Coordinates of C-alpha atoms and ligand atoms in Angstrom, one line a residue:
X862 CA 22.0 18.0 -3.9
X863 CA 20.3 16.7 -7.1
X864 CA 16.5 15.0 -6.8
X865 CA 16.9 11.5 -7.9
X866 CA 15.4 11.2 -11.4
X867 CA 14.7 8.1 -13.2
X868 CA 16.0 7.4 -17.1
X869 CA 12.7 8.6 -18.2
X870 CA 12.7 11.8 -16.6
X871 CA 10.6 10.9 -13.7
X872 CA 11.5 12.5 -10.5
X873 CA 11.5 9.6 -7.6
X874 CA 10.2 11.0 -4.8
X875 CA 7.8 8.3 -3.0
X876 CA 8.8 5.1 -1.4
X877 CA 6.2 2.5 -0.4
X878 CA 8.6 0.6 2.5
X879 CA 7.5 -3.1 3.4
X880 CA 8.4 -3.1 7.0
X881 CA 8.2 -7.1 7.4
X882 CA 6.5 -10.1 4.9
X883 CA 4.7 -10.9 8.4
X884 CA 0.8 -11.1 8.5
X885 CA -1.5 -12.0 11.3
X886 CA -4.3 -12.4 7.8
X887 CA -4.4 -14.8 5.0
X888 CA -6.4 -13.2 2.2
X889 CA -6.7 -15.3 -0.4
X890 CA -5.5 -13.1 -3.1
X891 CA -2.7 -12.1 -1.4
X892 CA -0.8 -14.6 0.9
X893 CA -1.5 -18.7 0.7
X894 CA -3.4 -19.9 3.7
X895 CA -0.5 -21.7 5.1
X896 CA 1.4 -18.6 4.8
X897 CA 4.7 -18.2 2.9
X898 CA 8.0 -19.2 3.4
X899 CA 9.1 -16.3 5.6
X900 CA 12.2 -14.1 5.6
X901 CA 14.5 -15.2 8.0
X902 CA 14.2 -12.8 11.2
X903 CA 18.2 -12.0 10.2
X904 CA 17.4 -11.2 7.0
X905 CA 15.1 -8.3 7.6
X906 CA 16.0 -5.1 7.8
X907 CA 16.8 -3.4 11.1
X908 CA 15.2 -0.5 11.9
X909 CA 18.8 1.5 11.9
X910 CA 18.8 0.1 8.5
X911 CA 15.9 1.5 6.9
X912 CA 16.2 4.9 8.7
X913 CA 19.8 5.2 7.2
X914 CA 18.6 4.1 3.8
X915 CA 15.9 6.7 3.9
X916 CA 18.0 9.6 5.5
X917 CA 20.1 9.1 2.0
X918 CA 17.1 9.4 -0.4
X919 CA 15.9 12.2 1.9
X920 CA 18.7 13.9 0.8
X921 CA 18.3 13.1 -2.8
X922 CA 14.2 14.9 -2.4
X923 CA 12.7 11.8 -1.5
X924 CA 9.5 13.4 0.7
X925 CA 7.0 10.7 1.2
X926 CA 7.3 7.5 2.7
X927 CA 4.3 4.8 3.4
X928 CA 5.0 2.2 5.1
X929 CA 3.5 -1.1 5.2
X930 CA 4.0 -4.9 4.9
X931 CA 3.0 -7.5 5.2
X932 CA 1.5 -6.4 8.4
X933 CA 2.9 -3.2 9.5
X934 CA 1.9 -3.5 12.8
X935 CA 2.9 -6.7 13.9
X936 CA 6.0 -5.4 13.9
X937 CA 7.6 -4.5 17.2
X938 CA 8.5 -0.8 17.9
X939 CA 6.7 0.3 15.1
X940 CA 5.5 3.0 16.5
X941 CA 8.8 4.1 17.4
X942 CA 9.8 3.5 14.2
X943 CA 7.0 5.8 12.9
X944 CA 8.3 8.4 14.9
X945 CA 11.6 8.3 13.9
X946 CA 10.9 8.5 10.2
X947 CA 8.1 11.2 10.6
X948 CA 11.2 13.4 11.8
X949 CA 13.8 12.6 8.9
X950 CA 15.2 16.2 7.8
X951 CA 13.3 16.2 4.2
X952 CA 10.5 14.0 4.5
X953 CA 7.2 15.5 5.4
X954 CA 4.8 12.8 4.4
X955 CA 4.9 9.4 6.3
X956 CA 1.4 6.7 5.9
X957 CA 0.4 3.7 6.6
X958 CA -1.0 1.1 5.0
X959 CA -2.9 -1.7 7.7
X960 CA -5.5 -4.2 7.9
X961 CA -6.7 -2.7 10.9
X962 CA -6.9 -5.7 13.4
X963 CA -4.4 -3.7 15.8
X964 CA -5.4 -0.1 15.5
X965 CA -8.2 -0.3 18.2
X966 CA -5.0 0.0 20.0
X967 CA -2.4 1.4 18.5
X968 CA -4.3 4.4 16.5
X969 CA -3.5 7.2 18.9
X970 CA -0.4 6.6 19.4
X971 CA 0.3 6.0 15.9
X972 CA -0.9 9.7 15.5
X973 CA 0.9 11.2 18.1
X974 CA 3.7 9.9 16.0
X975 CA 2.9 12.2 14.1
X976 CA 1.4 10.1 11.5
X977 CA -1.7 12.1 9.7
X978 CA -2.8 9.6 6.8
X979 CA -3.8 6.1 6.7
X980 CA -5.2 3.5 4.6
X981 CA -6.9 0.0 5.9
X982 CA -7.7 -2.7 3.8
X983 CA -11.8 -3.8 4.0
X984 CA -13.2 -6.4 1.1
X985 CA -16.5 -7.4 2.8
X986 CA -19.1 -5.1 5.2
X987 CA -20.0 -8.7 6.0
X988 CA -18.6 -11.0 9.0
X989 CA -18.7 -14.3 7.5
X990 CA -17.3 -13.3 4.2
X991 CA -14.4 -11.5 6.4
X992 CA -13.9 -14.8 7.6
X993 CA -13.7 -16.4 4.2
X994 CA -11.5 -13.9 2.4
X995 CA -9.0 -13.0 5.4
X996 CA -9.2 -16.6 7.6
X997 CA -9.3 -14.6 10.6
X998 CA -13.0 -13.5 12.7
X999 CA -11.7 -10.2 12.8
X1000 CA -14.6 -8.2 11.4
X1001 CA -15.6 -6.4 14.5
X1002 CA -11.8 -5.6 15.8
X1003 CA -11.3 -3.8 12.1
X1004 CA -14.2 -1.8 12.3
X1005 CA -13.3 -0.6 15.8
X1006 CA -9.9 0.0 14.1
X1007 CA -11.6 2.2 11.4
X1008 CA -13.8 4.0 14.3
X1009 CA -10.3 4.4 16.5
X1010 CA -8.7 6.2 13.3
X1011 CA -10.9 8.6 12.7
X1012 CA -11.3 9.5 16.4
X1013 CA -8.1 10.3 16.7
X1014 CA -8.0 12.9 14.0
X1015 CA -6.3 10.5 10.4
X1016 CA -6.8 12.8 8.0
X1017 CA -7.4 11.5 5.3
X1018 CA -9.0 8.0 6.5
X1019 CA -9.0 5.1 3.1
X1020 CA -10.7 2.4 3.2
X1021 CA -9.0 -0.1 0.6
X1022 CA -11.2 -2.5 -0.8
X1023 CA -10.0 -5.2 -3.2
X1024 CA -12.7 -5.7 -5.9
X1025 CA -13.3 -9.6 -6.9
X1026 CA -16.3 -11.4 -9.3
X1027 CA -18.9 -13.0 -6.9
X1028 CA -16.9 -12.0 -3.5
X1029 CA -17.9 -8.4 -3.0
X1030 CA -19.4 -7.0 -6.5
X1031 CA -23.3 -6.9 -4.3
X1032 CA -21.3 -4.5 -1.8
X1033 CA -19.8 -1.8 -3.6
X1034 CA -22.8 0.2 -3.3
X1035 CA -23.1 -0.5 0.4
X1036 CA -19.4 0.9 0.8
X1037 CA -20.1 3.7 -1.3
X1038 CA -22.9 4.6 1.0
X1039 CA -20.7 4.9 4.0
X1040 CA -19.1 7.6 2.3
X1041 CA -22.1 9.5 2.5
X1042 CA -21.9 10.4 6.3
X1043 CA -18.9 9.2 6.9
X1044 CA -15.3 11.5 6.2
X1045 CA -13.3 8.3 4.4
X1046 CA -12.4 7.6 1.0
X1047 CA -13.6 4.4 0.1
X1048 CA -11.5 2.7 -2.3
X1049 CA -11.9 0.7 -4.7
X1050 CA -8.6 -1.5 -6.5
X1051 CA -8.8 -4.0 -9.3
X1052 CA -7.5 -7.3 -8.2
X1053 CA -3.9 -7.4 -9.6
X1054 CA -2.7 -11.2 -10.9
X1055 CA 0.2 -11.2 -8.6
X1056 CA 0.5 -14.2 -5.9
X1057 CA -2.5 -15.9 -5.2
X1058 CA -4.5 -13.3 -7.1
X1059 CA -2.5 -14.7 -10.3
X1060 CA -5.8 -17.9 -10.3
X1061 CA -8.4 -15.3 -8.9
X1062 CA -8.0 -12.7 -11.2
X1063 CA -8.4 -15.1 -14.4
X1064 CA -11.9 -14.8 -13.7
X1065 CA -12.6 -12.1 -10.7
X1066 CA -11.2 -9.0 -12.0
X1067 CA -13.9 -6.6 -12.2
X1068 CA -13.1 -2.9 -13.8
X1069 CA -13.1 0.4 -12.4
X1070 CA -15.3 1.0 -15.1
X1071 CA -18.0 -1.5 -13.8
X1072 CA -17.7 -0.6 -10.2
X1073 CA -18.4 3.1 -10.9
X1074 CA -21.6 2.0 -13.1
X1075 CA -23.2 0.2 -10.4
X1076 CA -22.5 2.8 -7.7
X1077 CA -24.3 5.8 -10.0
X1078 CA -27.0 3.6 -11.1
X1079 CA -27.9 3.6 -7.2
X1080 CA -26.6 7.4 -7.0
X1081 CA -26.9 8.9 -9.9
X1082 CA -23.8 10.8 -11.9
X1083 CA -20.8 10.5 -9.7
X1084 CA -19.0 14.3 -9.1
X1085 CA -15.9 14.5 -10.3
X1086 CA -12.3 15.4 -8.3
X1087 CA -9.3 16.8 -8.6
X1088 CA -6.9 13.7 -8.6
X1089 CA -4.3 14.0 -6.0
X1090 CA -0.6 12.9 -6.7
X1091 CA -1.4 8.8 -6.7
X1092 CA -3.1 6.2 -9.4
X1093 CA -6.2 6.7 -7.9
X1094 CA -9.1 9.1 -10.1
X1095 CA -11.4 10.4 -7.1
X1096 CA -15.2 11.1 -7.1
X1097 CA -17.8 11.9 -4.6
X1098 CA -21.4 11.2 -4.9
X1099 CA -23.4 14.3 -4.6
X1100 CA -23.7 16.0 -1.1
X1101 CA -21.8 13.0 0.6
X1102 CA -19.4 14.0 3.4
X1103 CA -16.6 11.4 2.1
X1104 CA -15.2 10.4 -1.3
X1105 CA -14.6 6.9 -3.8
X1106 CA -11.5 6.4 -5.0
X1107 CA -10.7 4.3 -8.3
X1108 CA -7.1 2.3 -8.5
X1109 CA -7.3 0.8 -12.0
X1110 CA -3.8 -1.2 -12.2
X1111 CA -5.3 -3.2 -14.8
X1112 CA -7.5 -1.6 -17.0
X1113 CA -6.3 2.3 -17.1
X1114 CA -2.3 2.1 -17.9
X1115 CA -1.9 5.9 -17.8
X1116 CA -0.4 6.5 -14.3
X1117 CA 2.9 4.8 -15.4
X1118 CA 3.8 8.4 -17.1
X1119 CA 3.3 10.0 -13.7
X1120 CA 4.6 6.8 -11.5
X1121 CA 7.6 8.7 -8.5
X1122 CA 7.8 5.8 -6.6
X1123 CA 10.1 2.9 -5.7
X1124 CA 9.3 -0.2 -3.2
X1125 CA 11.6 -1.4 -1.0
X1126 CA 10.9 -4.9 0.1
X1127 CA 11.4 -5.8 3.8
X1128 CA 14.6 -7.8 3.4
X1129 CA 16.2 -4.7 1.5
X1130 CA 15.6 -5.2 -2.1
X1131 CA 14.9 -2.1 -4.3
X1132 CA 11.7 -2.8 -6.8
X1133 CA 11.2 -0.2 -9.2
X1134 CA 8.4 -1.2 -10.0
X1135 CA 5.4 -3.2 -8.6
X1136 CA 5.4 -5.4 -11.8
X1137 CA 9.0 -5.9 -12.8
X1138 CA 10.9 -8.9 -10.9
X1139 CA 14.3 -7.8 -10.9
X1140 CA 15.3 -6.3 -7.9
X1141 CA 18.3 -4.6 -6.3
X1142 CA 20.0 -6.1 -2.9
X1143 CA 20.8 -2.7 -1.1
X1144 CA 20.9 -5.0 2.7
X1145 CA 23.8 -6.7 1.6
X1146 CA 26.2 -4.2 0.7
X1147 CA 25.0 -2.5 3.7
X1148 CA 26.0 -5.2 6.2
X1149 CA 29.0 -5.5 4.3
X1150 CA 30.2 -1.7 5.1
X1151 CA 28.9 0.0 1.7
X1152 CA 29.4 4.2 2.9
X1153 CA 26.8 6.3 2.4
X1154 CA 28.2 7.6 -1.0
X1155 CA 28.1 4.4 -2.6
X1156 CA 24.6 3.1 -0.9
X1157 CA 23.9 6.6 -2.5
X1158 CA 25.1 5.4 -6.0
X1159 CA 23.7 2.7 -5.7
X1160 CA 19.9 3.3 -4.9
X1161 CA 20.5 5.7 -8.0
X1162 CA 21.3 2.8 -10.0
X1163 CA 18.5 1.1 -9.1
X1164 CA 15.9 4.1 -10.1
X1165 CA 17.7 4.4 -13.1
X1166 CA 16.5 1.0 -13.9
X1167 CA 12.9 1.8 -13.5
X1168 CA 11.0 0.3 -16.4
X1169 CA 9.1 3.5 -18.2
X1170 CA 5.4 1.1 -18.1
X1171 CA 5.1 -2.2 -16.7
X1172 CA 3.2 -3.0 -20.4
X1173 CA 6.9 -2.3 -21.4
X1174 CA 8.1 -5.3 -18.9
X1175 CA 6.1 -7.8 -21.4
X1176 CA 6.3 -11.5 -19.6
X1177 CA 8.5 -10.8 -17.0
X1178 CA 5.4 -10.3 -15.1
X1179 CA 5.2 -11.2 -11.6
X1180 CA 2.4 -13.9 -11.1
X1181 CA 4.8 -15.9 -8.4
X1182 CA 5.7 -12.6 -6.1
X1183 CA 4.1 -12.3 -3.1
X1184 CA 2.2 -8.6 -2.4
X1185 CA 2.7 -8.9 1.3
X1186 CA 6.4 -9.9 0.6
X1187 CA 6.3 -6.7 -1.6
X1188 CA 4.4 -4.1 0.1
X1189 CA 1.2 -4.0 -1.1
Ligands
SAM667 N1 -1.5 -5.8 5.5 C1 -1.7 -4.4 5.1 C2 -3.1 -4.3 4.4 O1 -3.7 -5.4 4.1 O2 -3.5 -3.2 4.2 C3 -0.7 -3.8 4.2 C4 -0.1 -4.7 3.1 S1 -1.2 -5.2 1.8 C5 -0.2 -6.2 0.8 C6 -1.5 -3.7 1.0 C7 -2.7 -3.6 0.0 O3 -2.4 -4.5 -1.0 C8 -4.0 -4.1 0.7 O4 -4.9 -3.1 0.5 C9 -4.4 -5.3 -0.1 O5 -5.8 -5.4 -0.2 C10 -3.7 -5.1 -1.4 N2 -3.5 -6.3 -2.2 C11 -2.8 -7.4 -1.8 N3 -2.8 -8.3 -2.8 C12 -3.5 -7.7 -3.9 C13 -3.8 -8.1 -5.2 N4 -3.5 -9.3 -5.7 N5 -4.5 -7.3 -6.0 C14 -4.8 -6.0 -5.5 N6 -4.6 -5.6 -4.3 C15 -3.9 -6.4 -3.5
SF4_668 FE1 -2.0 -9.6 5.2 FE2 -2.5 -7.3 4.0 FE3 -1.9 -9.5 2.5 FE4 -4.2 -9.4 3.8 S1 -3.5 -8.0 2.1 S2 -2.7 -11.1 3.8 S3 -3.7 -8.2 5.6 S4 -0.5 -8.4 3.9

């Protein structure tokens, strides 16, 4: 069967799956403090749902799947649901993406799920700022969560860590010193002006660029990596045992050439891309007895839509989405 390809000529092979708009956390750039309205439990997708959807882009040479939220975790049977997906005929990559407050629990049997890679989001290395950015005292629990992980054999471990003016700009050097004992990849994203970050990042954005010129004036030259197959340019200071990682959504626009990934949003919608605000209702259909052929077609359609850059998208920009209605 043919790959899915996009009208640009990218092949689609990555979905980033939001498995509910749920969150135990606030953080400010992302969700309001008296949380969103929320998807209607009926409204989400079922778990039969999404594993039917993705058994059809399986088929199509979709291979990787991450899966995350909202909060991933909060949702019930996930680790079931992990499973399930690990062992689709076709996909060999399946992540998560967490804010760690539940994997002091959850991490090994989340990796005898068979799940290898994972990525938890960390802002602060300090407890009262935690509070402040997050609205949860949840410092401790997440750094047991990080411990947990890479106990029980993640490989690779990512830290993600959000960078924003006057929040966190006197830690990056502490994170990037964790890397030097510690097998993780710290990091770091530019705030994106989506949501609540919209306000913050009129003034908070603070560039790859600037991030990487405080760590090596503590460090010295920072050694250069291959890049893998994501937005992220990877480094390693010299000797360390772990790596930094640079996501640069808003001041490097060059990954859009390479970009193989949809989003699908946890009440079914197809987003091409993170920035664009058209989506595609795939639930609906479903419920309404679409057959695999046509959902087929359909999620084709959808790719085919794919904007070639989000610079391309101009104002349709998304300042009033929601990342953990998205999938961050
Ligand atoms: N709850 C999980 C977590 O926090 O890791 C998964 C969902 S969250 C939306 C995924 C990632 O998106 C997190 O690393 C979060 O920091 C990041 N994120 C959310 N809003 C953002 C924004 N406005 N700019 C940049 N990153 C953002
Ligand atoms: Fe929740 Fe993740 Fe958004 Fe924070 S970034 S509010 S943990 S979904």
């Amino acid at each position: 069967m043919e790959n899915f390809y996009d009208s640009y000529g990218r092949r689609i092979r990555y979905i980033r799956l939001s498995v509910t708009d749920r969150c135990n956390f606030r953080c400010r750039y992302c969700m309001p403090m008296t949380g969103i309205k929320w998807i209607p439990h009926e409204a989400i997708m079922r778990y039969e749902e999404l594993l039917r959807m993705i058994r059809i882009c399986a088929s199509r040479g979709v291979d990787k799947i991450r899966v995350t939220g909202g909060e991933p975790l909060v949702r019930k049977d996930i680790v079931m649901f992990l499973e399930k997906l690990r062992y689709i005929d076709g996909i060999n990559d399946v992540s998560l993406t967490t804010n760690g407050f539940f994997l002091d629990h959850l991490a090994r049997d989340i990796r005898s799920a068979g799940i290898t890679r994972i990525n938890i989001s960390l802002d602060t290395l300090d407890r009262e700022k935690f509070v402040y950015i997050t609205g949860v005292d949840g410092f401790g629990r997440v750094v047991k969560g990080i411990m947990r992980a890479l106990e029980s054999g993640f490989d690779p471990v990512k830290i993600n860590v959000v960078t924003m003016r006057g929040f966190n700009d006197d830690e990056f050097v502490d994170f990037a010193e964790l890397t030097l004992n510690l097998d993780i990849e710290v990091r770091f994203i530019e705030l994106m002006p989506i949501g609540p970050g919209l306000e913050m990042g009129k003034q908070d954005i603070i560039t790859k660029a600037e991030v990487r010129s405080l760590i090596e004036q503590a460090y010295g030259p920072l050694e250069s990596l291959p890049p893998g197959v994501g937005p992220a340019s990877v480094f390693k200071i010299r000797g360390a045992k772990g790596r930094l990682g640079f996501i640069a959504p808003m001041s490097d626009h060059t990954f859009c050439s390479r970009c193989n990934r949809i989003r699908i949003t946890a009440d079914g919608h197809m987003k091409p891309c993170l920035f664009a605000d058209k989506t595609l209702d795939l639930l609906t259909p479903m419920r309404e007895g679409i057959s695999d052929e046509e959902l087929e077609s359909l999620i084709e359609r959808g790719i085919k839509n794919k904007p070639e850059s989000y610079m391309a998208l101009g104002d349709a920009k998304p300042g009033d989405l929601i990342m953990s209605s998205i999938g961050g």
